[in-house]
Short mmCIF file of N, CA and C in Angstrom, two decimals:
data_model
loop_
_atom_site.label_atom_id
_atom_site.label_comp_id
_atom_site.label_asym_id
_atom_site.label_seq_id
_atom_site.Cartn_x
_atom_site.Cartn_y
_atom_site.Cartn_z
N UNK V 28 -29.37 -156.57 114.81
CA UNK V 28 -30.12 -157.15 115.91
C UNK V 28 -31.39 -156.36 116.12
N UNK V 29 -32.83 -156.53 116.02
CA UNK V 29 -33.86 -156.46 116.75
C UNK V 29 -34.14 -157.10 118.07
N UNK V 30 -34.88 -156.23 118.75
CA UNK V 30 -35.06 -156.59 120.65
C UNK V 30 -36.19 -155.91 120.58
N UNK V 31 -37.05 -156.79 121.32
CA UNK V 31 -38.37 -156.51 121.62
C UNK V 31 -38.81 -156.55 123.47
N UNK V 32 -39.69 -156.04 123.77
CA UNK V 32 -39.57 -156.42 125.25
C UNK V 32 -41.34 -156.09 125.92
N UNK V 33 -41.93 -156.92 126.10
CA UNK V 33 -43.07 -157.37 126.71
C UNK V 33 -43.10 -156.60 128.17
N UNK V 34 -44.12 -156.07 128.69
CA UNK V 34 -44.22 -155.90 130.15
C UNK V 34 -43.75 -156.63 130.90
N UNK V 35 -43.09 -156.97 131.59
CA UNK V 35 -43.24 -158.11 132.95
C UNK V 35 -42.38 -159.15 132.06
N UNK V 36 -41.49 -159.06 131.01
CA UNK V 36 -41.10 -160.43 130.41
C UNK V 36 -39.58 -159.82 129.70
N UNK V 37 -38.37 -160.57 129.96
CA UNK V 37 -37.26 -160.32 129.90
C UNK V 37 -37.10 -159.98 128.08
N UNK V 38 -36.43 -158.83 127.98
CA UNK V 38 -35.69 -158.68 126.68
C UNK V 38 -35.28 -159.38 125.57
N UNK V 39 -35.46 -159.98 124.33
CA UNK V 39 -35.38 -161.11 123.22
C UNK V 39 -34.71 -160.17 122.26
N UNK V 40 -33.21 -160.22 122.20
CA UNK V 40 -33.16 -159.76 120.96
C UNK V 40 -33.05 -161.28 119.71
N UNK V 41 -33.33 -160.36 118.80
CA UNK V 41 -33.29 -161.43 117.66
C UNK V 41 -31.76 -160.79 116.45
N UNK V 42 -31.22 -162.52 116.69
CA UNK V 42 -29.82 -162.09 115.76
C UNK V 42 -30.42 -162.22 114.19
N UNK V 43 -29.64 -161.61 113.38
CA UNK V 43 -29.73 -161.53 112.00
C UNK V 43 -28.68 -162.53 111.69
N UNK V 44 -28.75 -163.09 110.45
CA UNK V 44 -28.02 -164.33 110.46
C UNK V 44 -26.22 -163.58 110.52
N UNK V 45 -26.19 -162.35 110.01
CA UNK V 45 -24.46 -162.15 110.01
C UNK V 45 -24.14 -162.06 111.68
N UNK V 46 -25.15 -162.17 112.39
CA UNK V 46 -24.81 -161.81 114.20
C UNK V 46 -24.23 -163.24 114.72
N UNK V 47 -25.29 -164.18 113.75
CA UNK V 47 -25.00 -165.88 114.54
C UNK V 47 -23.94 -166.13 114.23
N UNK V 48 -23.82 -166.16 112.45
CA UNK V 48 -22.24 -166.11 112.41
C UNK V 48 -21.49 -165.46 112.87
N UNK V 49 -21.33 -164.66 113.38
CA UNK V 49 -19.96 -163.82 114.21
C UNK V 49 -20.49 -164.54 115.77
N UNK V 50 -21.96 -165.15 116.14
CA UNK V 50 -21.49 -165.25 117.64
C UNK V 50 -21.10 -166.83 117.67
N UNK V 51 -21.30 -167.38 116.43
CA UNK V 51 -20.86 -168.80 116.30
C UNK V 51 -19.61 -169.46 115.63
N UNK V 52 -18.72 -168.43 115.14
CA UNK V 52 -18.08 -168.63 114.50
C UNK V 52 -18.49 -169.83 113.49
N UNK V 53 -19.13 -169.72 113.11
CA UNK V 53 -19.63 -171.17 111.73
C UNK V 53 -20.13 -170.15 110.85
N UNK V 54 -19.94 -171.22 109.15
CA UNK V 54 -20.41 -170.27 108.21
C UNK V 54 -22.41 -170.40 108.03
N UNK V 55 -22.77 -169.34 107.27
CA UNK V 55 -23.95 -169.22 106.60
C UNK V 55 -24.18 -170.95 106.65
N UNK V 56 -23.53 -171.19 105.37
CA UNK V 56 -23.86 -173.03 104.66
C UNK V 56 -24.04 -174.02 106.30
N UNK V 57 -22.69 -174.04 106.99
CA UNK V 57 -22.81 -174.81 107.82
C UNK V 57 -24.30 -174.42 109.35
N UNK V 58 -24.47 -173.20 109.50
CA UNK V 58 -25.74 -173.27 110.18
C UNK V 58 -26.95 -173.59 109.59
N UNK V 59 -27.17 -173.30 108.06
CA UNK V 59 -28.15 -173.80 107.45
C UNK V 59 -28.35 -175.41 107.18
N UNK V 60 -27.04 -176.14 107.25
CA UNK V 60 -27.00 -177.88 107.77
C UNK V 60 -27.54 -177.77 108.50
N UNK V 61 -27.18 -177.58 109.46
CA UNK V 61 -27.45 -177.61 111.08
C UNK V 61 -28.67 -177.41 111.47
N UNK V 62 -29.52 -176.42 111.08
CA UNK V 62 -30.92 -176.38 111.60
C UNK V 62 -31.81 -177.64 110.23
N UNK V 63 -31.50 -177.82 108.98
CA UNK V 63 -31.58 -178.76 108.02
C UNK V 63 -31.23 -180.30 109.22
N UNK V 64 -30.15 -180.50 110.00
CA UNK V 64 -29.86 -181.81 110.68
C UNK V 64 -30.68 -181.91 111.94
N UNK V 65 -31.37 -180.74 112.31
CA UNK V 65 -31.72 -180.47 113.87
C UNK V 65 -30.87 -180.09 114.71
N UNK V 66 -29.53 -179.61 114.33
CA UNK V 66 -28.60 -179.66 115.52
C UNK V 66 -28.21 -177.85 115.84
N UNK V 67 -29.61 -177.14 114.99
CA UNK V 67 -29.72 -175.72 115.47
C UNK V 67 -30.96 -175.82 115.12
N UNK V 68 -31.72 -174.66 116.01
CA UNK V 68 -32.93 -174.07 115.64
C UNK V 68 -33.55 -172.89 114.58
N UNK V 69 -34.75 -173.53 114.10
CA UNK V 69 -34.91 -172.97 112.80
C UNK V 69 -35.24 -170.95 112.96
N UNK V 70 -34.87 -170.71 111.92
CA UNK V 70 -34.87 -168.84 112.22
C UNK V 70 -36.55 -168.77 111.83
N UNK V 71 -37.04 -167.66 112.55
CA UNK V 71 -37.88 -166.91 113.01
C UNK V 71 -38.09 -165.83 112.01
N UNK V 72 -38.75 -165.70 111.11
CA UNK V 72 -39.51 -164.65 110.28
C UNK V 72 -39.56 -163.56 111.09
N UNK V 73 -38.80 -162.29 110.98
CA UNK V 73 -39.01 -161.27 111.56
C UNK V 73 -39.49 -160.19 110.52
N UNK V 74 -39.92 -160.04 109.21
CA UNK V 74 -40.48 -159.42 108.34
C UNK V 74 -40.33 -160.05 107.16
N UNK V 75 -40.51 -159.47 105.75
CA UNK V 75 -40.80 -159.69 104.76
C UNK V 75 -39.58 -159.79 104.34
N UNK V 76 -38.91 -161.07 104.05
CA UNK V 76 -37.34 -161.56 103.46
C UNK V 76 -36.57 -161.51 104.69
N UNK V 77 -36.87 -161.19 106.17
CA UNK V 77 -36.33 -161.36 106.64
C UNK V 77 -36.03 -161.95 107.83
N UNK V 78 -34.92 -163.00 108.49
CA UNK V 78 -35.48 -163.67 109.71
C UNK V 78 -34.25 -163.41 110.57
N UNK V 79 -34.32 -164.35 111.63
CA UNK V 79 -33.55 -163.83 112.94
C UNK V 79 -33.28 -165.13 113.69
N UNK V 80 -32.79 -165.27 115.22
CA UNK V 80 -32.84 -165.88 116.35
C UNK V 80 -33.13 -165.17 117.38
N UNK V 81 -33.82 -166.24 118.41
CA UNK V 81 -33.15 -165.71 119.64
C UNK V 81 -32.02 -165.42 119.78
N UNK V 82 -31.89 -164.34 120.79
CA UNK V 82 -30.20 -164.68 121.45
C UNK V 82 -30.17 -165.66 122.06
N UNK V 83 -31.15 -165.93 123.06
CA UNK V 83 -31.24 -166.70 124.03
C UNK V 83 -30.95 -168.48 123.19
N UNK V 84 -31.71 -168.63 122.65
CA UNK V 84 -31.33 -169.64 121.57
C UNK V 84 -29.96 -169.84 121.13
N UNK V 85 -29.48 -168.88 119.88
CA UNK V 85 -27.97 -169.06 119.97
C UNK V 85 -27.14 -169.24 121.48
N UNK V 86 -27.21 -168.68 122.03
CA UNK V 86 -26.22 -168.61 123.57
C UNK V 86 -26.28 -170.00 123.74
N UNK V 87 -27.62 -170.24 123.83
CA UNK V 87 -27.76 -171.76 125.00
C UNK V 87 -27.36 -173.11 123.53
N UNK V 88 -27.31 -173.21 122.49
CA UNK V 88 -26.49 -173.87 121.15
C UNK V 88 -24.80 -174.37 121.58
N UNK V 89 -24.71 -172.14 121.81
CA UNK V 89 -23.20 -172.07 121.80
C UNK V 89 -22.75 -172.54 123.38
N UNK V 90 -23.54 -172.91 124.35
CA UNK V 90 -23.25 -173.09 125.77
C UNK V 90 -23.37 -174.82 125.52
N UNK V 91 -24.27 -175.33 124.79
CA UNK V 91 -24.59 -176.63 124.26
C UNK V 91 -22.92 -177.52 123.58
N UNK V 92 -22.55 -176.71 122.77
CA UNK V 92 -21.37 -177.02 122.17
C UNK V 92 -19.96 -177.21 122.82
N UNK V 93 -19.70 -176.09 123.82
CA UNK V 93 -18.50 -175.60 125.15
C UNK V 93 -18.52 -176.59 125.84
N UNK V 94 -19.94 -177.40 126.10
CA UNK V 94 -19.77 -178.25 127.23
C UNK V 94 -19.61 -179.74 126.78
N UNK V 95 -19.61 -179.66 125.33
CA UNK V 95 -19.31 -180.83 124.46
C UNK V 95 -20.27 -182.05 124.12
N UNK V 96 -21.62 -181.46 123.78
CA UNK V 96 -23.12 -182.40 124.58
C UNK V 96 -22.61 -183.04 123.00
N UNK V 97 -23.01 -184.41 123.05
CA UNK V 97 -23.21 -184.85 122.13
C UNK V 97 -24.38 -184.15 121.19
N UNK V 98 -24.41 -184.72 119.50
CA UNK V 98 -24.94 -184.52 118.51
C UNK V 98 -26.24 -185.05 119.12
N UNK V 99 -27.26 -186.31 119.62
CA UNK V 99 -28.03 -186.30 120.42
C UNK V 99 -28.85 -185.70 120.84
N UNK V 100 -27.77 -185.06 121.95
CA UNK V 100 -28.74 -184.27 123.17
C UNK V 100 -28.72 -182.27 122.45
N UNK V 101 -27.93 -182.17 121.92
CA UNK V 101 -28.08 -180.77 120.82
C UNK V 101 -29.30 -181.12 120.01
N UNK V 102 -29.71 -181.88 119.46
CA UNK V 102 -30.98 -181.96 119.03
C UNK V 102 -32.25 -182.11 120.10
N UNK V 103 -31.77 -182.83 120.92
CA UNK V 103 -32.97 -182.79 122.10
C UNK V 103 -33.44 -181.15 122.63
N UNK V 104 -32.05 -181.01 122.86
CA UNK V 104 -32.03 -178.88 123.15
C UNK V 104 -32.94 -178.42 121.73
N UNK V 105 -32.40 -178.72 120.78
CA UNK V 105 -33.36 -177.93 119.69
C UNK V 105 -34.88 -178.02 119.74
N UNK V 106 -35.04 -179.22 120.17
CA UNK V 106 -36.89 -179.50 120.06
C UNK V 106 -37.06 -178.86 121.41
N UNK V 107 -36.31 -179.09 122.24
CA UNK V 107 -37.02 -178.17 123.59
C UNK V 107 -37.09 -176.69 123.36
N UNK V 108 -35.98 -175.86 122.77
CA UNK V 108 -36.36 -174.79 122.46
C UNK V 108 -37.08 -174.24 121.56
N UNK V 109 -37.54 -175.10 120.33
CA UNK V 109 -38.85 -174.90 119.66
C UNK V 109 -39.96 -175.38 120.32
N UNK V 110 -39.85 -176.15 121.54
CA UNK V 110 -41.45 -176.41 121.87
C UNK V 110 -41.50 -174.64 122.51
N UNK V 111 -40.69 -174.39 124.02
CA UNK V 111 -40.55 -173.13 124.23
C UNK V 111 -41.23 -172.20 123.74
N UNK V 112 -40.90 -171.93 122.38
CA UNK V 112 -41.35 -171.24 121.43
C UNK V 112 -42.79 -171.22 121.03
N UNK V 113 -42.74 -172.21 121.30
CA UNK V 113 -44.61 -172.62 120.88
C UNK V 113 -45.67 -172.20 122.69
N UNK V 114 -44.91 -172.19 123.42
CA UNK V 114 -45.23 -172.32 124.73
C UNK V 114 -45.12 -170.74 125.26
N UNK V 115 -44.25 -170.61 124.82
CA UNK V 115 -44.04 -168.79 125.44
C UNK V 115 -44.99 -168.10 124.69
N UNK V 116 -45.95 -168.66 123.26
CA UNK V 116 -46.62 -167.82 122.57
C UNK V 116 -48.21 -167.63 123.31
N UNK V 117 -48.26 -169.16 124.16
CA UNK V 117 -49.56 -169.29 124.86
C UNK V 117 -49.50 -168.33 125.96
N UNK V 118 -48.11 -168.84 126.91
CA UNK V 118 -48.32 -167.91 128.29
C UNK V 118 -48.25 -166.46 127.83
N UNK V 119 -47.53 -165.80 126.74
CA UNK V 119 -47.89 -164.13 126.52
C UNK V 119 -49.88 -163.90 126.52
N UNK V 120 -50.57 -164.68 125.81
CA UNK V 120 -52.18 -164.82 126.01
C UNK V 120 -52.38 -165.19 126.88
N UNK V 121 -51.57 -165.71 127.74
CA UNK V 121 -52.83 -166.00 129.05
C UNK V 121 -52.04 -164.41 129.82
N UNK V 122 -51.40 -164.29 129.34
CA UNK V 122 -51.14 -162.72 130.46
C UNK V 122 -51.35 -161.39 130.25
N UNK V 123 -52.02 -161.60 128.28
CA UNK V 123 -52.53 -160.25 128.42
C UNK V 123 -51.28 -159.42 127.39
N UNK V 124 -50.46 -160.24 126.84
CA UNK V 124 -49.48 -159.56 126.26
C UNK V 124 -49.66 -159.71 124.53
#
């Protein structure tokens, strides 16, 4: 796990894919469907060969799944948390981070 943490902006660690699998119980193959179907979000380049998640991402998947959302609305969650992503990169520039 890498964790990074911004002034004024809550803690992000980023899972390595053996973290998702242990916090998702699903294999390698089947999360790589899954962000391949939309029904997970795509990993995050955290260096050279290597990528990650949010936690926050996995959690809210694995909170997505517990509550039994349809295949659907798990993809709707996925595009909202990649827009997010695209959105949290603006508000860190408008604040100076």
């Amino acid at each position: 796990m890498i964790g990074a943490r911004s002034e004024g902006c809550a803690m992000i660690t980023m899972l390595r894919m053996s973290a998702v699998v242990a916090h998702t119980g699903r294999s390698r193959t089947s999360i790589y469907r899954d962000v391949e179907d939309g029904l997970f979000t795509k990993p995050v380049r955290i260096g050279t060969g290597a990528i990650g998640w949010p936690d926050y991402e996995v959690a809210s998947l694995i909170a997505a799944r517990v509550a039994d959302k349809s295949e659907d609305e798990v993809r709707a969650l996925v595009a909202d948390l990649h827009e997010k992503r695209r959105t949290a990169l603006d508000e860190a520039k408008l604040h100076g981070h």
